[in-house]
Structure formats: C-alpha cells, structure tokens
C-alpha positions as a LaTeX table, in Angstrom:
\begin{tabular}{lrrr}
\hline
Residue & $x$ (\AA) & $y$ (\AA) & $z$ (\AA) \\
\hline
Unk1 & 0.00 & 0.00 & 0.00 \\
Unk2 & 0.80 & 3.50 & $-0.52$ \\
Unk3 & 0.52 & 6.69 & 1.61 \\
Unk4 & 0.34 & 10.18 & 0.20 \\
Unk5 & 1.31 & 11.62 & 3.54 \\
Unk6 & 4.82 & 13.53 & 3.58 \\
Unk7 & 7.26 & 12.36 & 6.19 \\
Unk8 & 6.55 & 9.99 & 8.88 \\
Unk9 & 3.58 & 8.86 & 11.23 \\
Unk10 & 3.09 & 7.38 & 14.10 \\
Unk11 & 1.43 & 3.69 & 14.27 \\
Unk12 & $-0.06$ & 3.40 & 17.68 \\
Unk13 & 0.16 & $-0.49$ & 16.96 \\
Unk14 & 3.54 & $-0.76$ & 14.90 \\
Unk15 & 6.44 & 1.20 & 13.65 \\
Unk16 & 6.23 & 4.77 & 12.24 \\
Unk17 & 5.31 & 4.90 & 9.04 \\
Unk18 & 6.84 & 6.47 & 5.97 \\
Unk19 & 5.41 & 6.97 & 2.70 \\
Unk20 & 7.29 & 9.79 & 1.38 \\
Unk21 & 6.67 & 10.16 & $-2.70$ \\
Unk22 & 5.21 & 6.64 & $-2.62$ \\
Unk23 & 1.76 & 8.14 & $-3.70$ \\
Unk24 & 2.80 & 10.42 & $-5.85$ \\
Unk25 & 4.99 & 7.98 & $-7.96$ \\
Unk26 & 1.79 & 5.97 & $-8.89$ \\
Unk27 & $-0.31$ & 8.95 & $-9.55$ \\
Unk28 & 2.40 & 10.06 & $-12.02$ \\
Unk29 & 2.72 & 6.39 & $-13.60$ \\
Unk30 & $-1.09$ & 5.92 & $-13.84$ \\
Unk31 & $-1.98$ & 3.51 & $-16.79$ \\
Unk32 & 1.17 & 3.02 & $-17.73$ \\
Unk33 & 1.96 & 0.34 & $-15.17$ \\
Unk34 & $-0.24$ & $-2.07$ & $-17.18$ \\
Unk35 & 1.59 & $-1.48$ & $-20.13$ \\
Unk36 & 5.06 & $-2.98$ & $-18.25$ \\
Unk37 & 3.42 & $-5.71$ & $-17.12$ \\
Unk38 & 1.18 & $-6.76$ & $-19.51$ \\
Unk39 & 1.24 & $-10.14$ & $-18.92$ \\
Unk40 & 0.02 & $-11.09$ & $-14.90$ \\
Unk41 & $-0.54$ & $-15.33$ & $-15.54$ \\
Unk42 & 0.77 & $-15.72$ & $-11.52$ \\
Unk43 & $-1.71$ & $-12.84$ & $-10.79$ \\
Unk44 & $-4.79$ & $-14.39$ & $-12.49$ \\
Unk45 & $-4.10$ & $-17.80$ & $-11.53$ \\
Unk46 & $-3.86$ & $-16.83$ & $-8.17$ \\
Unk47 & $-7.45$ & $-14.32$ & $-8.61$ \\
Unk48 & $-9.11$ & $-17.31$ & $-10.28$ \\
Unk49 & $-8.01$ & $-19.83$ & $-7.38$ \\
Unk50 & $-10.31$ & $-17.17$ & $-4.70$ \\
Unk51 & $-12.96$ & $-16.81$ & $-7.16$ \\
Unk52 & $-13.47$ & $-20.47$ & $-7.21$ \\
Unk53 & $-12.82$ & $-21.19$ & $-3.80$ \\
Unk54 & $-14.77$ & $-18.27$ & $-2.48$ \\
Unk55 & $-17.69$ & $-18.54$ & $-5.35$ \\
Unk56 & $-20.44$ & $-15.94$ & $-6.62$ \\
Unk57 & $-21.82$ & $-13.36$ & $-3.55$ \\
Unk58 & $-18.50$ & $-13.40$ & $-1.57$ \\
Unk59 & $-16.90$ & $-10.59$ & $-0.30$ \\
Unk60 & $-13.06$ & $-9.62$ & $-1.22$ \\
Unk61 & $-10.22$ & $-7.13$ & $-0.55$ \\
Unk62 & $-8.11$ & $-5.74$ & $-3.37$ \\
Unk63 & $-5.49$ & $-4.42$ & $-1.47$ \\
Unk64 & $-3.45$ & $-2.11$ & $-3.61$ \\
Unk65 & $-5.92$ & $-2.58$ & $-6.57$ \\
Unk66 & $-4.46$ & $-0.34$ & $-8.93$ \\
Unk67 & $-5.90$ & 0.26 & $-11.90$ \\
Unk68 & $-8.19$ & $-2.33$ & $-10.80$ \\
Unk69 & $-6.96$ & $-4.24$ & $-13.57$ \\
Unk70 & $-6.73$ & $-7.38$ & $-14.29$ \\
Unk71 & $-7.91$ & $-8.40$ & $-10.57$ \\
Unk72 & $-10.69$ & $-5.78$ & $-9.11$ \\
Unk73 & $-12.35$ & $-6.73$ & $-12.51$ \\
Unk74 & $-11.38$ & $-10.75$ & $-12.65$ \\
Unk75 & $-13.10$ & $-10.99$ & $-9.27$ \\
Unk76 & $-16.25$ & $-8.51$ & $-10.29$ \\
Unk77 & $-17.14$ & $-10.75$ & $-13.36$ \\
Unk78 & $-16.91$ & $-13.40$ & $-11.69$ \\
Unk79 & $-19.99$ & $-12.78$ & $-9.97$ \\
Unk80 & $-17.98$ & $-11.60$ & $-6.08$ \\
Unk81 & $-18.63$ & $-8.35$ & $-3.74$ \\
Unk82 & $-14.93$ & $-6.51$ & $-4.68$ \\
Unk83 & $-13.75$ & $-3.45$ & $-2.30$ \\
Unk84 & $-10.62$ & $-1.92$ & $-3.34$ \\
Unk85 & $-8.10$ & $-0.49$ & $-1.49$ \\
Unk86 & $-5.19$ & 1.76 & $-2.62$ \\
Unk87 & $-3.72$ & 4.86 & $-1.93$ \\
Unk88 & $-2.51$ & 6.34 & $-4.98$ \\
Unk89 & $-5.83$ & 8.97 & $-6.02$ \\
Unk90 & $-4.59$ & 8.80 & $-9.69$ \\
Unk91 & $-4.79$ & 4.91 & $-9.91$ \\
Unk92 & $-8.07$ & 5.02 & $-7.69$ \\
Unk93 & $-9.55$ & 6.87 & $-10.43$ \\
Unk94 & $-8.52$ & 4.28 & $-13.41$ \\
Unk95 & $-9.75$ & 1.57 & $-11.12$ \\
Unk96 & $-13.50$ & 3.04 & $-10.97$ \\
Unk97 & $-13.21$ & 3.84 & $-14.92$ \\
Unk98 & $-12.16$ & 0.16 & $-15.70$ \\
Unk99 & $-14.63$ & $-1.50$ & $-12.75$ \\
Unk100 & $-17.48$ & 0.22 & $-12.36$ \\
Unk101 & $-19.42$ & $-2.74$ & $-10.22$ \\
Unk102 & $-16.15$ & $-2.68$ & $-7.59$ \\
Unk103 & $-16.05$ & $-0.02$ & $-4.32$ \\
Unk104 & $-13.18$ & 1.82 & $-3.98$ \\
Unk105 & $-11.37$ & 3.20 & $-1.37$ \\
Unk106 & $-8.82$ & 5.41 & $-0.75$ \\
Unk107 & $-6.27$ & 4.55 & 2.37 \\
Unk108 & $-3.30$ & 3.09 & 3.73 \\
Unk109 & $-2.99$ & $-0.56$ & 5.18 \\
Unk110 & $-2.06$ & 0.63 & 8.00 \\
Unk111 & $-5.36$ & 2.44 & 8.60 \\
Unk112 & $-7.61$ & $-0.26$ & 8.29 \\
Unk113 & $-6.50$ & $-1.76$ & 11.99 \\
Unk114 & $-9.32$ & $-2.34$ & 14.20 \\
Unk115 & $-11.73$ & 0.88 & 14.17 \\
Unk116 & $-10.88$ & 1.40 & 10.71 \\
Unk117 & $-12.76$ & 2.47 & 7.44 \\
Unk118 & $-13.73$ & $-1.49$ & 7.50 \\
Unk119 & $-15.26$ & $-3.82$ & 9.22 \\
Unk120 & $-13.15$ & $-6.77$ & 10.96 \\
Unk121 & $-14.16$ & $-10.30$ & 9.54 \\
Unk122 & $-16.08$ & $-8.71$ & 6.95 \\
Unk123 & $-14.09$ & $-10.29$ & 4.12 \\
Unk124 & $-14.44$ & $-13.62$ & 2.73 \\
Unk125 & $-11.23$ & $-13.33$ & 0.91 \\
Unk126 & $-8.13$ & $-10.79$ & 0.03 \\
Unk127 & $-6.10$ & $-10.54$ & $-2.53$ \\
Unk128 & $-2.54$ & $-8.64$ & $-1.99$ \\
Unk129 & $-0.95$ & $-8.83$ & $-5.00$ \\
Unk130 & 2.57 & $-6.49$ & $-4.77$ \\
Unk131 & 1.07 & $-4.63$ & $-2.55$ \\
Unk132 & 3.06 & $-5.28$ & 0.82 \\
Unk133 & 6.21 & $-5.34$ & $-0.82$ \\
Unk134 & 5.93 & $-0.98$ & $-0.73$ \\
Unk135 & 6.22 & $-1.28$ & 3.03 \\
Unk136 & 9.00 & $-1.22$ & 5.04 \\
Unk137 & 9.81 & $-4.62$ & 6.47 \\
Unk138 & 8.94 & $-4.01$ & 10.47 \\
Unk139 & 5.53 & $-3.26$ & 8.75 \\
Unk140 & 4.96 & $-6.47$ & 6.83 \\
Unk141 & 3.75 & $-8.40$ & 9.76 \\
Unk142 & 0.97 & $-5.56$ & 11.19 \\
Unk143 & $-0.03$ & $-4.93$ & 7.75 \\
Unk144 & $-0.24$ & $-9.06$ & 7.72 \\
Unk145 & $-2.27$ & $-9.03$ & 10.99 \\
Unk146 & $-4.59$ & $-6.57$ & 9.59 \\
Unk147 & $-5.39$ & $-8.46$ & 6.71 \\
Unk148 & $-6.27$ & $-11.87$ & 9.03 \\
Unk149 & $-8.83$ & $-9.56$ & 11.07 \\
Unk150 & $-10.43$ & $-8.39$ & 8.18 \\
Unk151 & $-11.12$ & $-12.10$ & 7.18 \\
Unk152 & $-13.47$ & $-14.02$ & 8.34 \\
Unk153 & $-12.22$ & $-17.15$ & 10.35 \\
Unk154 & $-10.69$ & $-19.39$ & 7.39 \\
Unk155 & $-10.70$ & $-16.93$ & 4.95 \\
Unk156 & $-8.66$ & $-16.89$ & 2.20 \\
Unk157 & $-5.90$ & $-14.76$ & 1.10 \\
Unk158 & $-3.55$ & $-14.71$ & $-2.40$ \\
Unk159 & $-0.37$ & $-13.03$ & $-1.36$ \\
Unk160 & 2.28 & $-11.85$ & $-3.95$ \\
Unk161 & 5.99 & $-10.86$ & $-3.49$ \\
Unk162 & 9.07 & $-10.45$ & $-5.12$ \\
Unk163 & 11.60 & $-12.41$ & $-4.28$ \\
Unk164 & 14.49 & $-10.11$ & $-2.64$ \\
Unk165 & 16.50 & $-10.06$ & 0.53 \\
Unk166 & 15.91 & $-6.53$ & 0.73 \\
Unk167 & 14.15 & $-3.71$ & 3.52 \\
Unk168 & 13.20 & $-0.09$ & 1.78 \\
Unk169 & 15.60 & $-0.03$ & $-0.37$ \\
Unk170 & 14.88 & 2.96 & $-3.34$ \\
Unk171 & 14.44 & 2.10 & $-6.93$ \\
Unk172 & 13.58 & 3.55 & $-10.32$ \\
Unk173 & 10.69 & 2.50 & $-11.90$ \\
Unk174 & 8.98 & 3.86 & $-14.82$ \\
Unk175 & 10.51 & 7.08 & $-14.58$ \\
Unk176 & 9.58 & 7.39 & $-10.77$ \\
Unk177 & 11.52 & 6.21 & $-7.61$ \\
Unk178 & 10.06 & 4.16 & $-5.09$ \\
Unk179 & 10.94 & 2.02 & $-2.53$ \\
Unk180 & 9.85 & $-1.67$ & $-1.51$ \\
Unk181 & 11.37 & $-4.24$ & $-0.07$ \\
Unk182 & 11.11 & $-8.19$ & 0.40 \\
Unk183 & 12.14 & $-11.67$ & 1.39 \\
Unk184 & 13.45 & $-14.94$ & 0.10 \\
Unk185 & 11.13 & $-17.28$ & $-0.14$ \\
Unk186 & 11.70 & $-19.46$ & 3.04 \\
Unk187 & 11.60 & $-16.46$ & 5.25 \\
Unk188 & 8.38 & $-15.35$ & 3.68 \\
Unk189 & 7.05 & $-18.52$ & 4.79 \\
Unk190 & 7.90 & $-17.64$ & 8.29 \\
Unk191 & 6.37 & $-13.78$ & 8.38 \\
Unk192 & 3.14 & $-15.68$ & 6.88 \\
Unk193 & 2.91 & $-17.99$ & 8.78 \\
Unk194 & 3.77 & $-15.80$ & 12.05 \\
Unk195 & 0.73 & $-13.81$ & 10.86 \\
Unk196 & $-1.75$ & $-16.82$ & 11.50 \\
Unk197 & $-1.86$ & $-18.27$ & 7.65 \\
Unk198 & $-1.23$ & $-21.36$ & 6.47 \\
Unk199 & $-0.03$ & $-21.66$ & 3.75 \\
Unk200 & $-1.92$ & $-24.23$ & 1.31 \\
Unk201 & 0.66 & $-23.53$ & $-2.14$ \\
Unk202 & 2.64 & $-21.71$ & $-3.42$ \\
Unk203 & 3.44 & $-20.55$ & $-7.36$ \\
Unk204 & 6.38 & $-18.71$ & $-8.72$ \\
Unk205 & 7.52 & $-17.30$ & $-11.94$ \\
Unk206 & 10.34 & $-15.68$ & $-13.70$ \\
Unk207 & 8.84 & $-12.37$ & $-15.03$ \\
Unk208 & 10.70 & $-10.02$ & $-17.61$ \\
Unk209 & 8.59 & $-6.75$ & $-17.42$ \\
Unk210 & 8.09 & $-5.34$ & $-21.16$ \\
Unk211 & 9.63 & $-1.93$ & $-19.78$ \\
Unk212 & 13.72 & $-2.17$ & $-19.90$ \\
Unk213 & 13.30 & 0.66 & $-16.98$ \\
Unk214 & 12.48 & $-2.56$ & $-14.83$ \\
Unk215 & 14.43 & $-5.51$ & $-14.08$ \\
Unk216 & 13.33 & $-9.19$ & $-14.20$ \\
Unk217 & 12.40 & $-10.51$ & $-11.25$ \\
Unk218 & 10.94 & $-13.76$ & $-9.90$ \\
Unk219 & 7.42 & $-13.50$ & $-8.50$ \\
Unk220 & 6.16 & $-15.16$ & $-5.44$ \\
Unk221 & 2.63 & $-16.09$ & $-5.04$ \\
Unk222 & 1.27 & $-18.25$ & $-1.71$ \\
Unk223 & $-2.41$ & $-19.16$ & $-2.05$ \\
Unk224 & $-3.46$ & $-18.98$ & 2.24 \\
Unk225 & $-6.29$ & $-19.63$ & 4.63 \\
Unk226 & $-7.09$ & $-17.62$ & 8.30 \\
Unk227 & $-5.55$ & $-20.26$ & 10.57 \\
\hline
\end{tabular}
C-alpha cells in the first residue's frame, strides 16, 4: 500500500510509518503500469483460485488494486462483492473507470487496523498482490495481521511478493523512484505464517517486465487460509 502523507507517522500499533513520494509515484505512472506488465498469468491464476474457492456473492479485498486491472475486474465478473483499497488517487480513479461494479477506497494498510474504514471479519477473501512489498519490512507483519482480522475465520488470502533479501531499499521504476522491499522465499514462509496463515501452495515465476526501466524478477505467489 501506498501513503500520500509527507514524512513519517506514528502507528499506535507498529512502527512509524513512511510513505514519502510513494503516492505520488503511482499517480504520475497511472496507466502506464499495465503497459510494463502486460502479462500477470501468476496474478490471475492466483485471482481465479479465490474466485473459485470463495464462489459468486463473496466478499473480497483488493489491497493495492491499482488500476483495478486485471484483478478488481477478474473478481467482479466473476460474480464476487470486490472493495478496493489503494492509496494512490490517480490509480483510484482508473480503477473506478475500468470497474465500475467494484467499491473503492482510498487509504493506507495501516489504517484499516481495528476501528478502521472497515469492518473486521467482513471479508471472505483478500487478494494482496505487490502490494506489501511498498512497506518497510517491520511493517509487513501488522499490515499481515490486519489483513487476518479483516477475514473471516478461514478466509482466504492470495499473497504476492518479489523475491528479494531486501528492507526499503529505493528504486527507479517507470521514470519514478520508489521504494519496496522483500524476502526470500523461506523467510516469507515464516512472516506468513507468524501472521496466523497457512499456507496451502505456493506458485512462482520468472517475469521479464516489457519496460527495460524494470528488471526481471521472480514472482512469489502463496495461495493462504485464516488459521
């Protein structure tokens, strides 16, 4: 997730957070982070796997939707209840252009703790697709724990990383610097499972993005239920 606050702020419940020009970097990229990564296979496999599981009428989290595309409109046609959740304004407004039967909201992870814009064990399933890899690494696991209240008790949750032994480390991409950070795979096991998931699969790939302004990168995705 992404903040469009400047500077720090304090997390009664975690570390402070900082989301300095994390905002702003996808409201300047807008569409054009669909045209680097064209093709999401591990990202649709992984939406169609909840669809399925969860079925017509259920109730799901995008968190850090995007452009709402391909997954806020994968889990819409397929007949679910889709709410979401970024904090970029500029991609909020190409999700609601390229969803229109999806709620949208605009916030940070860290803000939907308990007495939050949503309910707790309200969803049926969540889908986090690149989104926790923006945080700083003491985050992961709060931003983990929030997700497990908002389910309902073995609810499901796709989770996507990239695979890097890294903690807020800066980057260009598209023209824009942000920072992310992530974990090899065994240790994302761990801060999963430490969260209260278990973890039922897991999928990776080798993705080349069609923009030379990003580098390959291997793609983690772990297919969990509310333990």
């Amino acid at each position: 997730m992404r903040r469009a606050d400047r500077g720090a702020v304090p997390h009664a419940d975690g570390p402070r957070r900082d989301r300095a020009g994390q905002a702003e970097a996808f409201d300047a990229i807008g569409d054009r982070y669909d045209e680097a990564f064209p093709h999401k296979e591990g990202q649709i496999a992984a939406g169609a796997w909840l669809a399925a599981s969860l079925g017509p009428g259920a109730r799901v989290l995008d968190l850090g939707c995007g452009t709402g595309l391909p997954t806020a409109r994968q889990l819409a046609d397929a007949g679910l209840r889709v709410t979401g959740v970024d904090l970029s304004a500029g991609m909020l407004a190409l999700a609601r252009e390229n969803v229109a039967g999806a709620t949208f909201l605009q916030a940070d992870i860290a803000d939907l703790i308990e007495g939050g814009p949503l309910a707790a064990a309200s969803f049926d399933g969540v889908a986090a697709f690149f989104s926790l890899l923006m945080l700083p690494r003491p985050e992961i696991p709060y931003a983990l724990g929030a997700i497990r209240d908002l389910l309902k008790p073995a609810g499901l949750m796709a989770l996507s990383m990239v695979e890097a032994d890294v903690d807020d480390v800066a980057i260009p991409f598209l023209g824009n610097t942000i920072r992310v950070s992530g974990y090899l795979r065994d240790e994302l096991h761990h801060v999963v499972a430490d969260a209260g998931f278990d973890v039922i699969k897991e999928d990776s790939y080798a993705y080349a993005p069609a923009s030379t302004d990003v580098p390959p990168e291997e793609q983690i995705f772990l297919y969990c239920r509310r333990a």
